[in-house]
Short mmCIF file of C-alpha atoms in Angstrom, two decimals:
data_model
loop_
_atom_site.label_atom_id
_atom_site.label_comp_id
_atom_site.label_asym_id
_atom_site.label_seq_id
_atom_site.Cartn_x
_atom_site.Cartn_y
_atom_site.Cartn_z
CA MET L 14 40.64 -4.93 10.74
CA VAL L 15 37.10 -4.92 12.17
CA ASP L 16 36.10 -7.28 14.95
CA LYS L 17 33.25 -9.77 14.64
CA ARG L 18 30.75 -7.45 16.31
CA GLU L 19 31.49 -4.62 13.87
CA LEU L 20 31.41 -7.05 10.97
CA GLU L 21 28.02 -8.35 12.08
CA ALA L 22 26.72 -4.75 12.26
CA GLU L 23 28.01 -4.00 8.75
CA ILE L 24 26.43 -7.15 7.35
CA PHE L 25 23.20 -6.38 9.22
CA ASP L 26 23.05 -2.95 7.54
CA LEU L 27 23.72 -4.52 4.14
CA ILE L 28 20.91 -7.00 4.69
CA GLY L 29 18.64 -4.09 5.61
CA TYR L 30 19.61 -2.34 2.38
CA MET L 31 18.95 -5.46 0.30
CA THR L 32 15.70 -6.32 2.07
CA SER L 33 14.23 -2.83 1.87
CA SER L 34 15.40 -2.65 -1.75
CA ALA L 35 13.54 -5.88 -2.48
CA ARG L 36 10.35 -4.42 -1.06
CA ASN L 37 10.71 -1.06 -2.75
CA LEU L 38 11.52 -2.57 -6.14
CA MET L 39 8.00 -4.00 -6.21
CA ASP L 40 6.82 -0.41 -6.76
CA GLU L 41 9.78 1.30 -8.40
CA THR L 42 11.17 1.64 -11.87
CA PRO L 43 12.70 -1.68 -12.99
CA LEU L 44 15.94 0.18 -13.79
CA TYR L 45 16.60 0.47 -10.06
CA GLY L 46 16.89 -3.33 -9.83
CA PRO L 47 20.28 -3.63 -11.55
CA PHE L 48 21.47 -0.50 -9.75
CA ARG L 49 20.63 -1.94 -6.31
CA LEU L 50 22.31 -5.24 -7.18
CA VAL L 51 25.62 -3.74 -8.23
CA ASP L 52 25.48 -1.20 -5.40
CA ALA L 53 25.00 -4.07 -2.94
CA ALA L 54 28.01 -5.81 -4.55
CA SER L 55 30.08 -2.66 -4.02
CA ARG L 56 28.95 -2.41 -0.39
CA LEU L 57 29.81 -6.08 0.16
CA ILE L 58 33.32 -5.58 -1.24
CA ALA L 59 33.76 -2.56 1.04
CA ILE L 60 32.76 -4.64 4.07
CA LEU L 61 35.14 -7.42 3.05
CA GLU L 62 37.97 -4.91 2.61
CA GLU L 63 37.40 -3.58 6.12
CA ALA L 64 37.47 -7.15 7.37
CA GLY L 65 40.81 -7.74 5.69
CA VAL L 66 39.51 -9.71 2.73
CA GLU L 67 40.80 -7.78 -0.25
CA SER L 68 42.27 -8.34 -3.65
CA PRO L 69 43.12 -6.26 -6.69
CA ARG L 70 40.24 -7.71 -8.65
CA LEU L 71 37.67 -6.97 -5.95
CA ALA L 72 39.04 -3.45 -5.56
CA SER L 73 38.94 -3.01 -9.32
CA LEU L 74 35.32 -4.16 -9.55
CA ARG L 75 34.27 -1.91 -6.67
CA HIS L 76 36.01 1.06 -8.27
CA GLU L 77 34.31 0.35 -11.58
CA ILE L 78 30.89 0.00 -9.95
CA ASP L 79 31.23 3.20 -7.95
CA GLN L 80 32.39 5.14 -10.98
CA GLY L 81 29.44 4.18 -13.13
CA LYS L 82 26.53 3.11 -10.96
CA TYR L 83 24.73 6.43 -11.20
CA SER L 84 24.34 5.96 -14.93
CA VAL L 85 20.98 4.63 -13.78
CA THR L 86 19.95 8.27 -13.63
CA ALA L 87 21.03 8.85 -17.25
CA THR L 88 19.52 6.61 -19.92
CA PRO L 89 18.77 2.87 -20.04
CA ALA L 90 21.30 2.58 -22.89
CA GLU L 91 24.02 4.16 -20.75
CA LEU L 92 23.22 1.85 -17.84
CA LYS L 93 23.34 -1.15 -20.16
CA THR L 94 26.73 -0.10 -21.53
CA PHE L 95 28.02 0.30 -17.97
CA LEU L 96 26.75 -3.14 -16.93
CA ASP L 97 28.17 -4.78 -20.07
CA ALA L 98 31.56 -3.29 -19.30
CA LEU L 99 31.26 -4.47 -15.71
CA VAL L 100 30.55 -8.05 -16.79
CA ASP L 101 33.50 -7.87 -19.21
CA ARG L 102 35.70 -6.68 -16.38
CA PHE L 103 34.49 -9.55 -14.21
CA VAL L 104 35.38 -12.06 -16.91
CA ASP L 105 38.79 -10.39 -17.28
CA HIS L 106 39.40 -11.13 -13.61
CA LEU L 107 38.25 -14.77 -13.66
CA ASP L 108 41.85 -15.97 -13.79
CA PRO L 109 42.32 -17.74 -10.43
CA ASP L 110 45.89 -16.42 -10.25
CA GLU L 111 44.35 -13.16 -9.14
CA SER L 112 42.63 -14.72 -6.14
CA PRO L 113 43.93 -13.52 -2.79
CA GLU L 114 45.85 -15.96 -0.64
CA PHE L 115 44.86 -16.45 2.96
CA MET U 21 21.28 34.16 -5.31
CA ASP U 22 19.27 34.68 -8.46
CA LEU U 23 16.34 32.27 -8.61
CA TYR U 24 17.10 31.02 -12.12
CA THR U 25 20.71 30.40 -11.12
CA ALA U 26 19.51 28.24 -8.25
CA ILE U 27 17.02 26.36 -10.42
CA ARG U 28 19.63 25.57 -13.08
CA GLY U 29 22.53 24.99 -10.70
CA ARG U 30 20.94 22.62 -8.20
CA ARG U 31 21.96 18.97 -8.53
CA SER U 32 21.07 15.77 -6.75
CA VAL U 33 24.06 15.21 -4.50
CA ARG U 34 24.85 11.74 -3.17
CA CYS U 35 28.33 12.32 -1.80
CA PHE U 36 28.76 14.61 1.21
CA ALA U 37 31.72 16.03 3.10
CA PRO U 38 31.81 15.09 6.81
CA GLN U 39 30.75 18.51 8.04
CA PRO U 40 27.75 19.30 10.22
CA VAL U 41 25.14 21.79 9.10
CA GLU U 42 24.20 24.45 11.61
CA ARG U 43 20.79 24.12 13.17
CA ALA U 44 19.95 27.71 12.20
CA VAL U 45 20.63 26.89 8.53
CA LEU U 46 18.39 23.84 8.69
CA GLU U 47 15.68 25.96 10.27
CA ARG U 48 15.96 28.48 7.42
CA VAL U 49 15.66 25.92 4.65
CA VAL U 50 12.69 24.23 6.29
CA GLU U 51 11.14 27.67 6.81
CA ALA U 52 11.46 28.09 3.04
CA ALA U 53 9.58 24.82 2.61
CA VAL U 54 6.56 26.00 4.57
CA TRP U 55 6.28 29.02 2.28
CA ALA U 56 5.31 26.72 -0.57
CA PRO U 57 1.77 26.84 -1.90
CA SER U 58 -0.68 24.17 -0.80
CA GLY U 59 -4.04 23.13 -2.20
CA GLY U 60 -6.79 25.00 -0.40
CA ASN U 61 -4.06 26.44 1.83
CA ALA U 62 -4.21 23.16 3.71
CA GLN U 63 -0.60 23.29 4.97
CA THR U 64 -0.89 19.74 6.24
CA TRP U 65 2.81 19.02 5.68
CA ARG U 66 4.98 18.02 8.59
CA PHE U 67 8.78 17.98 8.67
CA VAL U 68 11.03 15.81 10.79
CA ILE U 69 14.64 17.01 10.78
CA VAL U 70 17.08 14.25 11.66
CA THR U 71 20.68 15.12 12.54
CA GLU U 72 21.72 12.36 14.96
CA ARG U 73 24.29 10.15 13.25
CA ALA U 74 22.88 6.96 14.72
CA ARG U 75 19.35 7.78 13.59
CA ILE U 76 20.51 8.68 10.08
CA ALA U 77 22.38 5.37 9.95
CA LYS U 78 19.17 3.53 10.84
CA LEU U 79 17.24 5.47 8.21
CA LYS U 80 19.87 4.52 5.62
CA THR U 81 19.42 0.85 6.44
CA VAL U 82 15.77 0.96 5.39
CA SER U 83 16.12 3.59 2.65
CA PRO U 84 17.94 2.27 -0.42
CA GLY U 85 17.76 5.68 -2.08
CA LEU U 86 19.45 7.45 0.83
CA LEU U 87 23.07 7.45 -0.33
CA GLY U 88 26.21 9.00 1.07
CA ASP U 89 26.56 10.35 4.59
CA PRO U 90 24.51 13.54 4.80
CA ALA U 91 24.65 15.78 7.86
CA ALA U 92 20.87 15.83 8.03
CA VAL U 93 17.82 14.17 6.60
CA VAL U 94 14.51 15.99 6.40
CA ALA U 95 11.48 13.76 6.24
CA VAL U 96 8.74 15.61 4.35
CA CYS U 97 5.55 14.12 5.71
CA GLN U 98 1.86 14.72 5.32
CA ASP U 99 -0.86 14.54 7.90
CA LEU U 100 -3.16 12.62 5.59
CA ALA U 101 -5.95 12.54 8.15
CA GLN U 102 -6.01 16.34 8.19
CA ALA U 103 -5.53 16.49 4.41
CA ARG U 104 -8.65 14.36 4.02
CA ALA U 105 -10.58 16.42 6.55
CA LYS U 106 -9.67 19.63 4.73
CA GLY U 107 -9.70 18.50 1.12
CA SER U 108 -11.70 15.29 1.00
CA THR U 109 -10.43 12.49 -1.25
CA LEU U 110 -8.67 14.89 -3.62
CA GLY U 111 -6.90 16.50 -0.68
CA GLU U 112 -5.58 13.19 0.54
CA THR U 113 -4.68 11.49 -2.72
CA LEU U 114 -3.53 14.34 -4.98
CA LEU U 115 -3.04 17.60 -3.12
CA ALA U 116 -1.10 16.17 -0.18
CA PRO U 117 1.71 14.60 -2.26
CA CYS U 118 1.77 17.61 -4.63
CA ASP U 119 2.04 19.98 -1.66
CA ALA U 120 4.84 17.90 -0.17
CA ALA U 121 6.70 18.01 -3.48
CA MET U 122 6.33 21.78 -3.80
CA ALA U 123 7.57 22.21 -0.21
CA ALA U 124 10.50 19.92 -0.94
CA GLN U 125 11.45 21.95 -4.02
CA ASN U 126 11.55 25.12 -1.92
CA LEU U 127 13.75 23.29 0.55
CA LEU U 128 16.13 22.11 -2.21
CA LEU U 129 16.52 25.58 -3.69
CA ALA U 130 16.97 27.23 -0.30
CA ALA U 131 19.60 24.66 0.65
CA TYR U 132 21.40 25.25 -2.65
CA ALA U 133 21.39 28.99 -1.95
CA GLU U 134 23.00 28.16 1.41
CA GLY U 135 25.80 26.26 -0.38
CA LEU U 136 24.40 22.86 0.58
CA GLY U 137 23.77 19.76 -1.48
CA THR U 138 20.54 17.79 -1.35
CA CYS U 139 18.90 14.73 -2.81
CA THR U 140 15.21 13.93 -2.86
CA ILE U 141 14.47 10.33 -2.01
CA ALA U 142 11.34 8.29 -2.55
CA SER U 143 13.12 4.93 -2.30
CA PHE U 144 12.52 4.15 1.33
CA THR U 145 10.41 1.65 3.21
CA HIS U 146 7.44 3.61 4.49
CA ARG U 147 6.50 1.41 7.40
CA ALA U 148 10.10 1.29 8.65
CA VAL U 149 10.63 5.06 8.37
CA THR U 150 7.29 5.62 10.09
CA ARG U 151 8.47 3.52 13.02
CA LEU U 152 11.98 4.98 13.21
CA LEU U 153 10.67 8.55 13.23
CA LYS U 154 7.79 7.70 15.57
CA LEU U 155 5.25 9.26 13.24
CA PRO U 156 1.77 9.31 14.74
CA GLU U 157 -1.11 7.53 13.06
CA GLY U 158 -2.31 9.44 10.01
CA VAL U 159 1.05 11.10 9.34
CA GLU U 160 2.86 9.54 6.38
CA PRO U 161 6.39 10.10 5.11
CA ILE U 162 6.19 11.31 1.49
CA LEU U 163 9.82 12.16 0.71
CA LEU U 164 13.18 12.16 2.40
CA VAL U 165 15.64 14.93 1.59
CA SER U 166 19.31 14.43 2.42
CA VAL U 167 21.16 17.65 3.25
CA GLY U 168 24.87 18.26 3.64
CA THR U 169 27.99 19.90 2.33
CA PRO U 170 28.47 18.57 -1.20
CA ASP U 171 31.59 16.54 -1.90
CA GLU U 172 30.88 16.19 -5.60
CA THR U 173 29.68 18.34 -8.46
CA PRO U 174 27.43 16.16 -10.58
CA LYS U 175 27.00 17.19 -14.17
CA ALA U 176 23.54 18.19 -15.26
CA PRO U 177 21.66 15.36 -16.98
CA PRO U 178 20.41 16.48 -20.40
CA ARG U 179 16.96 18.01 -20.39
CA ASN U 180 14.48 16.60 -22.86
CA LYS U 181 12.98 19.48 -24.79
CA GLU U 182 11.42 17.73 -27.74
CA GLY U 183 7.67 17.42 -27.31
CA VAL U 184 7.69 18.69 -23.74
CA VAL U 185 6.22 22.16 -24.06
CA HIS U 186 3.11 22.87 -26.08
CA TRP U 187 1.45 26.21 -26.76
CA GLU U 188 -2.30 26.68 -26.62
CA VAL U 189 -3.12 23.06 -27.43
CA TYR U 190 -1.20 19.81 -27.23
CA GLY U 191 0.94 19.59 -30.36
CA GLY U 192 0.60 23.29 -31.00
#
């Protein structure tokens, strides 16, 4: 498990990614917006896992994101299909029984 | 390697194996870049080769398009002050970015011929990269190119052919 200093550094990097993404998206293709959002979600889950906060549903969502996020480089229709499936998967996992216990 | 093989085989790689790339190899691929054509033979491109892990990590923080953990990042820059001096407004606004792109393509193909993976990145925060790389006034980062040993083999996206190439006149 990471200590607080490492965790702060990981979160700092994530904030840098999100902040610079926000700036760049002002000038970039709108398709990059959804990509950056789900990529940030994946990075957040990875940070939480390293910090010991993990669950099957978070791992499942991260896996799904990482498998399909580059569909942004394919076609808008493919990206949309990927995001629809991701939302479906999220709803599948809404059952609180799957929440981790601390 | 046959040139057409390199052109068709190169992919944008965003997942790299944790292996360093020899300095001599990086020197060769950047040497290939400076053999690119440039408008009016201006050659106002500048290259900053970054291999320090900590510096690459900082670049990643301000470059959303810089994905994976490459062994090196080459910042393809342009001395826009010189580009303007040599080529006037056209030199600064059109030729400089075109020249940088042609140099980058040489770099990508040379790296592929060396067995390396690359990705061209325009999604980065210019002012932050300028500061991190200590670029002098007038020198602007145009593209970042990640370089490393590929840890994936992306499939080729389909190429649009319909309506792309025209003979003699548009629509011909």
